[in-house]
mmCIF file of C-alpha atoms and ligand atoms in Angstrom:
data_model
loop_
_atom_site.group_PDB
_atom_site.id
_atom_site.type_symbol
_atom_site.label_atom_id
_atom_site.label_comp_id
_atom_site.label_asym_id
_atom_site.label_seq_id
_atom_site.Cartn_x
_atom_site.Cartn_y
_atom_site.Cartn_z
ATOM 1 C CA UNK A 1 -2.230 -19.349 -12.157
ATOM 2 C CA UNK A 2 -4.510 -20.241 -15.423
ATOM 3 C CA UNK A 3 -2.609 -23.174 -17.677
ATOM 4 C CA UNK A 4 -1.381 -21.096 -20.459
ATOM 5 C CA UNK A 5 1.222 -21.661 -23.224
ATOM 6 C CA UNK A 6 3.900 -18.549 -24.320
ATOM 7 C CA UNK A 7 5.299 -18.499 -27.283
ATOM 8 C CA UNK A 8 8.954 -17.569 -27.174
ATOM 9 C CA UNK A 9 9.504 -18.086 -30.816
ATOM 10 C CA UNK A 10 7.123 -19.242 -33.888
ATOM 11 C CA UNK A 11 9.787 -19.387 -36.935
ATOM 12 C CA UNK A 12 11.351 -22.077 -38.673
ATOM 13 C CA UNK A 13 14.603 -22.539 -39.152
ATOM 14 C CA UNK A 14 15.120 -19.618 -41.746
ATOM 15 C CA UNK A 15 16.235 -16.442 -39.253
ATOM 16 C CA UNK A 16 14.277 -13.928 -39.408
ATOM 17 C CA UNK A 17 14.296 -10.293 -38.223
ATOM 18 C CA UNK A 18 10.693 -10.229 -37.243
ATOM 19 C CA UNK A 19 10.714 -13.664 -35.261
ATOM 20 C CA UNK A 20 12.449 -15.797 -32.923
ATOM 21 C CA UNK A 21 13.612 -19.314 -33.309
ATOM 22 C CA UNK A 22 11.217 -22.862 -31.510
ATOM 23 C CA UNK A 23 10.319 -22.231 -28.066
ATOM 24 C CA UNK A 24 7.348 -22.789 -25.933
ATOM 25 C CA UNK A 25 6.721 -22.068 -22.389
ATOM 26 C CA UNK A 26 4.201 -24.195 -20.585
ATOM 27 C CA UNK A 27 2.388 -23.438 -17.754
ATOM 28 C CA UNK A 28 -0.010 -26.027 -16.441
ATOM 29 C CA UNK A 29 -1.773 -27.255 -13.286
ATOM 30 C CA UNK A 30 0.695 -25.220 -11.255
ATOM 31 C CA UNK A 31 3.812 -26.750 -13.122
ATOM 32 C CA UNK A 32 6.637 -25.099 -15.573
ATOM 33 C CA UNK A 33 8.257 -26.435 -18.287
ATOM 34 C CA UNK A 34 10.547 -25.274 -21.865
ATOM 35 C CA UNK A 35 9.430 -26.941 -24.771
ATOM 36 C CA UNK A 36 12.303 -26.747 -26.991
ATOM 37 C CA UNK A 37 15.155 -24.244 -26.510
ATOM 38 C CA UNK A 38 15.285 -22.290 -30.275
ATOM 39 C CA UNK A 39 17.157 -19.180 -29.659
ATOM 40 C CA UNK A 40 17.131 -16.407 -28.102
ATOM 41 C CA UNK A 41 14.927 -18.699 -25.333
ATOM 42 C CA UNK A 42 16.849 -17.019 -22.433
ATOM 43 C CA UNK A 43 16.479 -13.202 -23.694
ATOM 44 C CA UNK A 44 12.943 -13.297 -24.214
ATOM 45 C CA UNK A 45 12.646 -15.697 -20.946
ATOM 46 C CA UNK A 46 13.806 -12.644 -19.303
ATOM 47 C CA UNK A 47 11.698 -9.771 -20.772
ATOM 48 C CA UNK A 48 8.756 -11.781 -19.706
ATOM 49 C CA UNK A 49 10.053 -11.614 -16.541
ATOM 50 C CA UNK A 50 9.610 -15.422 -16.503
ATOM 51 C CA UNK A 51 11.154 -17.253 -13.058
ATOM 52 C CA UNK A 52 14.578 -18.715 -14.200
ATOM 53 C CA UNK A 53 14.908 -20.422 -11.344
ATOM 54 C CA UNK A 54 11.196 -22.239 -11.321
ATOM 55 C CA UNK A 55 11.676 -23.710 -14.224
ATOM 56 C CA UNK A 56 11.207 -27.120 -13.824
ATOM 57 C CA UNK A 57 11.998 -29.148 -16.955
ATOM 58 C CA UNK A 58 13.746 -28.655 -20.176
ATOM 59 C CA UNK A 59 12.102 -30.727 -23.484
ATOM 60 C CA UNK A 60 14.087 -30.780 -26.639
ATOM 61 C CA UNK A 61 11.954 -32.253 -29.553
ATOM 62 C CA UNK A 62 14.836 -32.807 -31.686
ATOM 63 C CA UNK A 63 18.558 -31.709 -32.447
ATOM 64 C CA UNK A 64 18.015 -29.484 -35.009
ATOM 65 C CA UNK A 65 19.618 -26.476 -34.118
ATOM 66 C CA UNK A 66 16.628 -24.051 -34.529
ATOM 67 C CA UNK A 67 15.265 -26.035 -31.561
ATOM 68 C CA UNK A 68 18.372 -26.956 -29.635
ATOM 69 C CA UNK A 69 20.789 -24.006 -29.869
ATOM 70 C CA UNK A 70 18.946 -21.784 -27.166
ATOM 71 C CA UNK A 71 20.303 -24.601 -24.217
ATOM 72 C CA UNK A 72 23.868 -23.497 -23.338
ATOM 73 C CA UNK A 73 22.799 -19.824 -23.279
ATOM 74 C CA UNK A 74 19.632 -21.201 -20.988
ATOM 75 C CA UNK A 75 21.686 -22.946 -18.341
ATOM 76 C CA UNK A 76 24.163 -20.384 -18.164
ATOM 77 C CA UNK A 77 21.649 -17.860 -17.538
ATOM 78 C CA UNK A 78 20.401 -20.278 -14.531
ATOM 79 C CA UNK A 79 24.174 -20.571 -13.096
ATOM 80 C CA UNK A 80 24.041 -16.689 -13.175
ATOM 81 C CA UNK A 81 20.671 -16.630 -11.726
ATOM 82 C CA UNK A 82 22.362 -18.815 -8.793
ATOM 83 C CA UNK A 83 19.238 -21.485 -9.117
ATOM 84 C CA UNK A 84 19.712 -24.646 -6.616
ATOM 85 C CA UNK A 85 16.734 -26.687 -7.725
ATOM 86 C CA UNK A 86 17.502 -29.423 -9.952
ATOM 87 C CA UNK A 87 16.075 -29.257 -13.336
ATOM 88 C CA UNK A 88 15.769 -32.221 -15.659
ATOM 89 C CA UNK A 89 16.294 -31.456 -19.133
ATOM 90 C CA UNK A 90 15.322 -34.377 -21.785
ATOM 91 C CA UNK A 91 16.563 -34.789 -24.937
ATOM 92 C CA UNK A 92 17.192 -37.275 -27.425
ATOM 93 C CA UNK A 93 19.857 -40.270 -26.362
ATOM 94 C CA UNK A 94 22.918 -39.568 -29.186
ATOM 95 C CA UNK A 95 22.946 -35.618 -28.429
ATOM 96 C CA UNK A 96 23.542 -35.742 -24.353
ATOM 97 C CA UNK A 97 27.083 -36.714 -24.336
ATOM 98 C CA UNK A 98 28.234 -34.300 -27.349
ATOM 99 C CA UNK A 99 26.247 -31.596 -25.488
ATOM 100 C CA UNK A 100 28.160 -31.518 -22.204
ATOM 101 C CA UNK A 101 31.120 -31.595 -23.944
ATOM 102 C CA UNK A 102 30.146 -28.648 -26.002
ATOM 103 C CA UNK A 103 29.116 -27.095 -22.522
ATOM 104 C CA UNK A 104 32.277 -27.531 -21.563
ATOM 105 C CA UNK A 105 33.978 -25.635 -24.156
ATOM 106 C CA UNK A 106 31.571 -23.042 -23.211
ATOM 107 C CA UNK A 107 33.704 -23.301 -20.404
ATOM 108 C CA UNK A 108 29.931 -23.892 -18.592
ATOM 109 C CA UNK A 109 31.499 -26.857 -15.535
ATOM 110 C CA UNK A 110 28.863 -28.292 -14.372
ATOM 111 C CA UNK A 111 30.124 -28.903 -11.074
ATOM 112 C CA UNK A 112 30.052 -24.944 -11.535
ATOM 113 C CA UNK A 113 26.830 -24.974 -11.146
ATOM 114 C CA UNK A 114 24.653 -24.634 -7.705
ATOM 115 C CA UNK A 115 22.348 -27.002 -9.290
ATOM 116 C CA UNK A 116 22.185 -31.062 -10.898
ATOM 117 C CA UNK A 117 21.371 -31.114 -14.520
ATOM 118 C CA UNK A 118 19.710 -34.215 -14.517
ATOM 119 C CA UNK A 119 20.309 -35.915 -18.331
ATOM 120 C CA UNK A 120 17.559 -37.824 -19.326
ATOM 121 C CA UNK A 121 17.001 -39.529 -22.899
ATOM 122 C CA UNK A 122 13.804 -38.651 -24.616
ATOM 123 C CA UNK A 123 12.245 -41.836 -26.461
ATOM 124 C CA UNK A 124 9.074 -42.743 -27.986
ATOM 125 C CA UNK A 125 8.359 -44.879 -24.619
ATOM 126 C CA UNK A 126 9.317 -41.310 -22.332
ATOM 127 C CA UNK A 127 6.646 -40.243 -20.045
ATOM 128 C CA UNK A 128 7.995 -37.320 -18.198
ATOM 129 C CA UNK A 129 6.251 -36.647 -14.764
ATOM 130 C CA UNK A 130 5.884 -33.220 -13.728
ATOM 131 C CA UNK A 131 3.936 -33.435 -10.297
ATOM 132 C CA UNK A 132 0.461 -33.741 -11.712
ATOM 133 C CA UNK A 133 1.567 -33.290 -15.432
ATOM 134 C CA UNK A 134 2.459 -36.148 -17.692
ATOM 135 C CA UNK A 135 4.164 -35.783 -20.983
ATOM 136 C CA UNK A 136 4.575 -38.127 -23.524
ATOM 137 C CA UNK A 137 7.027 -38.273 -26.862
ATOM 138 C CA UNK A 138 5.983 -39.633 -29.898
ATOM 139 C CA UNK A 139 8.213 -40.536 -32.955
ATOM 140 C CA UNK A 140 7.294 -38.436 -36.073
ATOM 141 C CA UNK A 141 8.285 -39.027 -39.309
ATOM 142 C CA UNK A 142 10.338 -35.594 -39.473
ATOM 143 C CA UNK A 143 14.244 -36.732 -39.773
ATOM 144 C CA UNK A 144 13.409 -39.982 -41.952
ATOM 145 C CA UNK A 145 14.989 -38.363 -45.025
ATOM 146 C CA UNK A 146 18.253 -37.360 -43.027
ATOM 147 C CA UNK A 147 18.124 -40.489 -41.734
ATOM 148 C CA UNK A 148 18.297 -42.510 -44.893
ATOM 149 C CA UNK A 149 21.191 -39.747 -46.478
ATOM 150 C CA UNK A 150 23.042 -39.874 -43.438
ATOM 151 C CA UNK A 151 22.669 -42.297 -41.113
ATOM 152 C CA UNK A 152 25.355 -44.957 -42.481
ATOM 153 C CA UNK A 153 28.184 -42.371 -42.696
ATOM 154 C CA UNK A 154 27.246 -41.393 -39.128
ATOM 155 C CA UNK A 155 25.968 -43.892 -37.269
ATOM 156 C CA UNK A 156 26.737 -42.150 -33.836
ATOM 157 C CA UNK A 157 23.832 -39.551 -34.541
ATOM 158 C CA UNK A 158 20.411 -40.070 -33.871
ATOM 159 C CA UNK A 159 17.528 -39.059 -36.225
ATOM 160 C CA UNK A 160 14.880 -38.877 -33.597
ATOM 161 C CA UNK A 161 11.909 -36.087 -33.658
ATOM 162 C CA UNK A 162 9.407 -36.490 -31.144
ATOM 163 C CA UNK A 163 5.652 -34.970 -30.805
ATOM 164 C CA UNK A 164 4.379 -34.494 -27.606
ATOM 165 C CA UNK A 165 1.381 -34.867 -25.720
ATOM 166 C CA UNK A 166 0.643 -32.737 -22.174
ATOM 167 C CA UNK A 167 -1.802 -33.923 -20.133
ATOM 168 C CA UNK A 168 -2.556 -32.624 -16.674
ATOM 169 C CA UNK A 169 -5.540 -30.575 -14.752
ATOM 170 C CA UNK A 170 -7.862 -31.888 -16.813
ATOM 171 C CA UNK A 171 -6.532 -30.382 -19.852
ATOM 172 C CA UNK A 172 -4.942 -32.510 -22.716
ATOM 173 C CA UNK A 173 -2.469 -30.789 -25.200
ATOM 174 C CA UNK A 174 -0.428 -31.547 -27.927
ATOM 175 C CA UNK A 175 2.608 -29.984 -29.495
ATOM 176 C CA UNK A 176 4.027 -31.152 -33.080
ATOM 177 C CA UNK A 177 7.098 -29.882 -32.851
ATOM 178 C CA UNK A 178 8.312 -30.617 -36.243
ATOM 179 C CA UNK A 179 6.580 -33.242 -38.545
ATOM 180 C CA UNK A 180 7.713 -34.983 -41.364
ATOM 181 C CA UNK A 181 3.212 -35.101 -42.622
ATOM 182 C CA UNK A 182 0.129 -34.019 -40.663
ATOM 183 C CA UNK A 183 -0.858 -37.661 -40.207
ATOM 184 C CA UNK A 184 2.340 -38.174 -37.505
ATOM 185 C CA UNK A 185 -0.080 -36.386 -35.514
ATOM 186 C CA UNK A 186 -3.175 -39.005 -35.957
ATOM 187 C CA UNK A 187 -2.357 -41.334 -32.777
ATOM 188 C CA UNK A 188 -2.036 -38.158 -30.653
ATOM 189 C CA UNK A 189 -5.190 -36.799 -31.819
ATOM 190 C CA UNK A 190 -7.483 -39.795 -31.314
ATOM 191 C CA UNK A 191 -9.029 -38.295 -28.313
ATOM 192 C CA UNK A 192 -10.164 -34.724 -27.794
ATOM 193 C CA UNK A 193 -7.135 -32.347 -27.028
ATOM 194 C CA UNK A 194 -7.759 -28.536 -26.082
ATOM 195 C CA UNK A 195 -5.207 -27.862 -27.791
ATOM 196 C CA UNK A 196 -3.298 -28.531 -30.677
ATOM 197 C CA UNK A 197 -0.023 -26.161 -31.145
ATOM 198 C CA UNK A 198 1.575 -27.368 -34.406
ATOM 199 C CA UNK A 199 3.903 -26.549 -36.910
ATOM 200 C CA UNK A 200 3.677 -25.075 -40.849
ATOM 201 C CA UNK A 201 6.558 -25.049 -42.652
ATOM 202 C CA UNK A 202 7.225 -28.930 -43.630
ATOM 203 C CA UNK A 203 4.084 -29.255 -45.809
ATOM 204 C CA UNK A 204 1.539 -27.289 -47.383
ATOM 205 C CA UNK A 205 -0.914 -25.586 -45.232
ATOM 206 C CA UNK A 206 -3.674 -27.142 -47.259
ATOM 207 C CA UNK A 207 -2.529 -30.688 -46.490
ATOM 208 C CA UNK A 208 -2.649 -29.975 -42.895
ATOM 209 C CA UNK A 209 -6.375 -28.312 -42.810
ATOM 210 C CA UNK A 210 -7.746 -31.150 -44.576
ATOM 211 C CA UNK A 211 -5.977 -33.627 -41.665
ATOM 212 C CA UNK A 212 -7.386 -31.349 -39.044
ATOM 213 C CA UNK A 213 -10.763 -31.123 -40.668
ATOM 214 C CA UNK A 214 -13.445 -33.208 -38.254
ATOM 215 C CA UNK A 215 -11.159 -33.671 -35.516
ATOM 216 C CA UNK A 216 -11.911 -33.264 -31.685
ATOM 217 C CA UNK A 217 -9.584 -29.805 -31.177
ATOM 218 C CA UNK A 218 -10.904 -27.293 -28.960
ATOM 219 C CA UNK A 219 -8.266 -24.766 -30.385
ATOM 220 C CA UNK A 220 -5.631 -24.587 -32.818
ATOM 221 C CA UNK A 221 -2.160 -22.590 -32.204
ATOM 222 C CA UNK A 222 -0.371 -21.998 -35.781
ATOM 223 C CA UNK A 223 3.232 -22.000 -34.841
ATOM 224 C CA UNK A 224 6.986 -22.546 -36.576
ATOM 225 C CA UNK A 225 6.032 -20.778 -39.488
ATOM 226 C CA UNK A 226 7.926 -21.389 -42.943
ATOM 227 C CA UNK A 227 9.157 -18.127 -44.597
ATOM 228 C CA UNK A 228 6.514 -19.550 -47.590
ATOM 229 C CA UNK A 229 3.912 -19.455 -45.117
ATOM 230 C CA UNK A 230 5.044 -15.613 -43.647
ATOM 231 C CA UNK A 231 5.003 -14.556 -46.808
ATOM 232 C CA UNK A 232 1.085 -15.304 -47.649
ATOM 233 C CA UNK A 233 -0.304 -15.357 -44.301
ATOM 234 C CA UNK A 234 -3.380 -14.167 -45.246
ATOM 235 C CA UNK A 235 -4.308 -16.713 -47.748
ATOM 236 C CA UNK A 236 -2.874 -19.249 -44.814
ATOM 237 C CA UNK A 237 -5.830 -17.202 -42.720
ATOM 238 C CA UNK A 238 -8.412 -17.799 -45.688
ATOM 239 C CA UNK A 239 -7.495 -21.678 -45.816
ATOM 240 C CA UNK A 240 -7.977 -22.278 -42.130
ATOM 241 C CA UNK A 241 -10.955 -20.538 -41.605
ATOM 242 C CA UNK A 242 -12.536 -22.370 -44.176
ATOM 243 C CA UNK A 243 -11.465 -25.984 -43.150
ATOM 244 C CA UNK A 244 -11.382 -25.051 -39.495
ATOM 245 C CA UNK A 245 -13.870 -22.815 -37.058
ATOM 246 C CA UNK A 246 -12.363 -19.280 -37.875
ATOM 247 C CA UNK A 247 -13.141 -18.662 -33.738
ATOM 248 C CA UNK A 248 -10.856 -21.497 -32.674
ATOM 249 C CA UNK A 249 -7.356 -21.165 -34.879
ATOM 250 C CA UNK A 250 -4.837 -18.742 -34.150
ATOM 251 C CA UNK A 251 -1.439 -17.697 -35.564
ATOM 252 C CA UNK A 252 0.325 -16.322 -31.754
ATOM 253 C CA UNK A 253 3.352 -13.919 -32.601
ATOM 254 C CA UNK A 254 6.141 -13.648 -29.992
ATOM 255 C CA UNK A 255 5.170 -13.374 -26.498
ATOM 256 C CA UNK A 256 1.871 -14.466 -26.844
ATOM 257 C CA UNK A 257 0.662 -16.501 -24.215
ATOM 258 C CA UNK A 258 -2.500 -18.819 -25.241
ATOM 259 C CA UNK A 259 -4.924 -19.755 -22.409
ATOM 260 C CA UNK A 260 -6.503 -22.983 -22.511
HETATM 261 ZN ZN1 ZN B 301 13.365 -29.765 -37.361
#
């Protein structure tokens, strides 16, 4: 099976008729796992005729609900499926407890279920192990501003957002999830990645070819696109091919898978 990355969904958080909401599907060195659960994750899961039941791991970035919402719909979709393997779904610390309950009044039991949801927070010190795949979280800068507006009045909430980086078979990824600048992405990009999926919508796209300019990226996978960005994709095009090698950027639509 060649390592290959599916893109379930590549818009922000604007809905859009055209485009589905955060979600990645990784395939590597044998291994499956969600990044983030946008919706509709499970729908298009299921046109790809993707293996609900092999799924190994869940990662949720953050809690914003563009990335996040998709997970109820996902594990009740694998309690219909009538999966038994365990799957591990990580997430940050403040949203597990509020989630279950939510699942609950989903009426989703977990007990229900013919599998263990194993809870498990996601933290800048989180390396998930996958069999041979290792994924690691690192803090961006994304939620700072929510953080300072909100964070006293609510101090029960989290304002975590985490980048990740996949390493396993030899290959070495990264995925921004959501940034708060393109330089959140400098410690993850300090040795040569295949691939870098990242985000456009919380900056100008200008701002992020000029970071990426001169860096050791095999490829480039445009992703989470603002409705700014939709809207002038072709002068996106024009700025990335000049800052970047025209052969190795791409913008993947839904359903693409990316080999690398
Ligand atoms: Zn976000």
């Amino acid at each position: 099976m060649p390592d290959t990355i599916t893109f379930l969904g590549t818009a922000d958080g604007v809905p859009s008729p055209a485009r589905f909401h955060a979600s990645l599907l990784l395939r590597l060195a044998g291994r499956t796992v969600l990044l983030d659960c946008g919706e509709p994750c499970s729908h298009t899961l299921k046109r790809l005729g993707a293996d609900l039941t092999g799924l190994e791991a869940v990662i949720v970035t953050h809690t914003h609900s563009d990335h996040v919402a998709g997970l109820p719909m996902l594990l009740q979709a694998m309690w219909l499926a009538r999966r038994t393997r365990p799957l591990a779904v990580h997430l940050p610390r403040h949203a597990i407890e509020p989630l279950r309950t939510w699942l609950r009044c989903c009426y989703l039991f977990e007990e229900q279920f013919k599998f263990r949801v194993h809870w498990r927070a996601l933290t800048d010190k989180t390396a998930v192990r996958i069999g041979p795949v290792r994924i690691r979280a690192r803090r961006t800068t994304h939620l700072d501003a929510t953080r300072r507006r909100f964070a006293r009045k609510y101090p029960r909430v989290g304002f975590d957002s985490f980048s990740l980086l996949i390493e396993g078979g030899g290959k070495r990824a990264v995925y921004s999830a959501d940034l708060g600048r393109p330089r959140d992405l400098a410690p993850l990009l300090d040795k040569p990645v295949d691939l870098l999926i990242v985000e456009l919508s919380h900056f100008h796209p200008r701002d992020l070819f000029d970071f990426l300019r001169e860096r050791p990226i095999r490829r480039v996978a445009l992703t989470h696109l603002g409705h700014q960005a939709r809207a002038q994709l072709g002068l996106v095009r024009r700025l990335a091919a000049r800052a970047l090698k025209p052969s190795r950027v791409s913008f993947p639509r839904e359903r693409a898978a990316l080999e690398f």
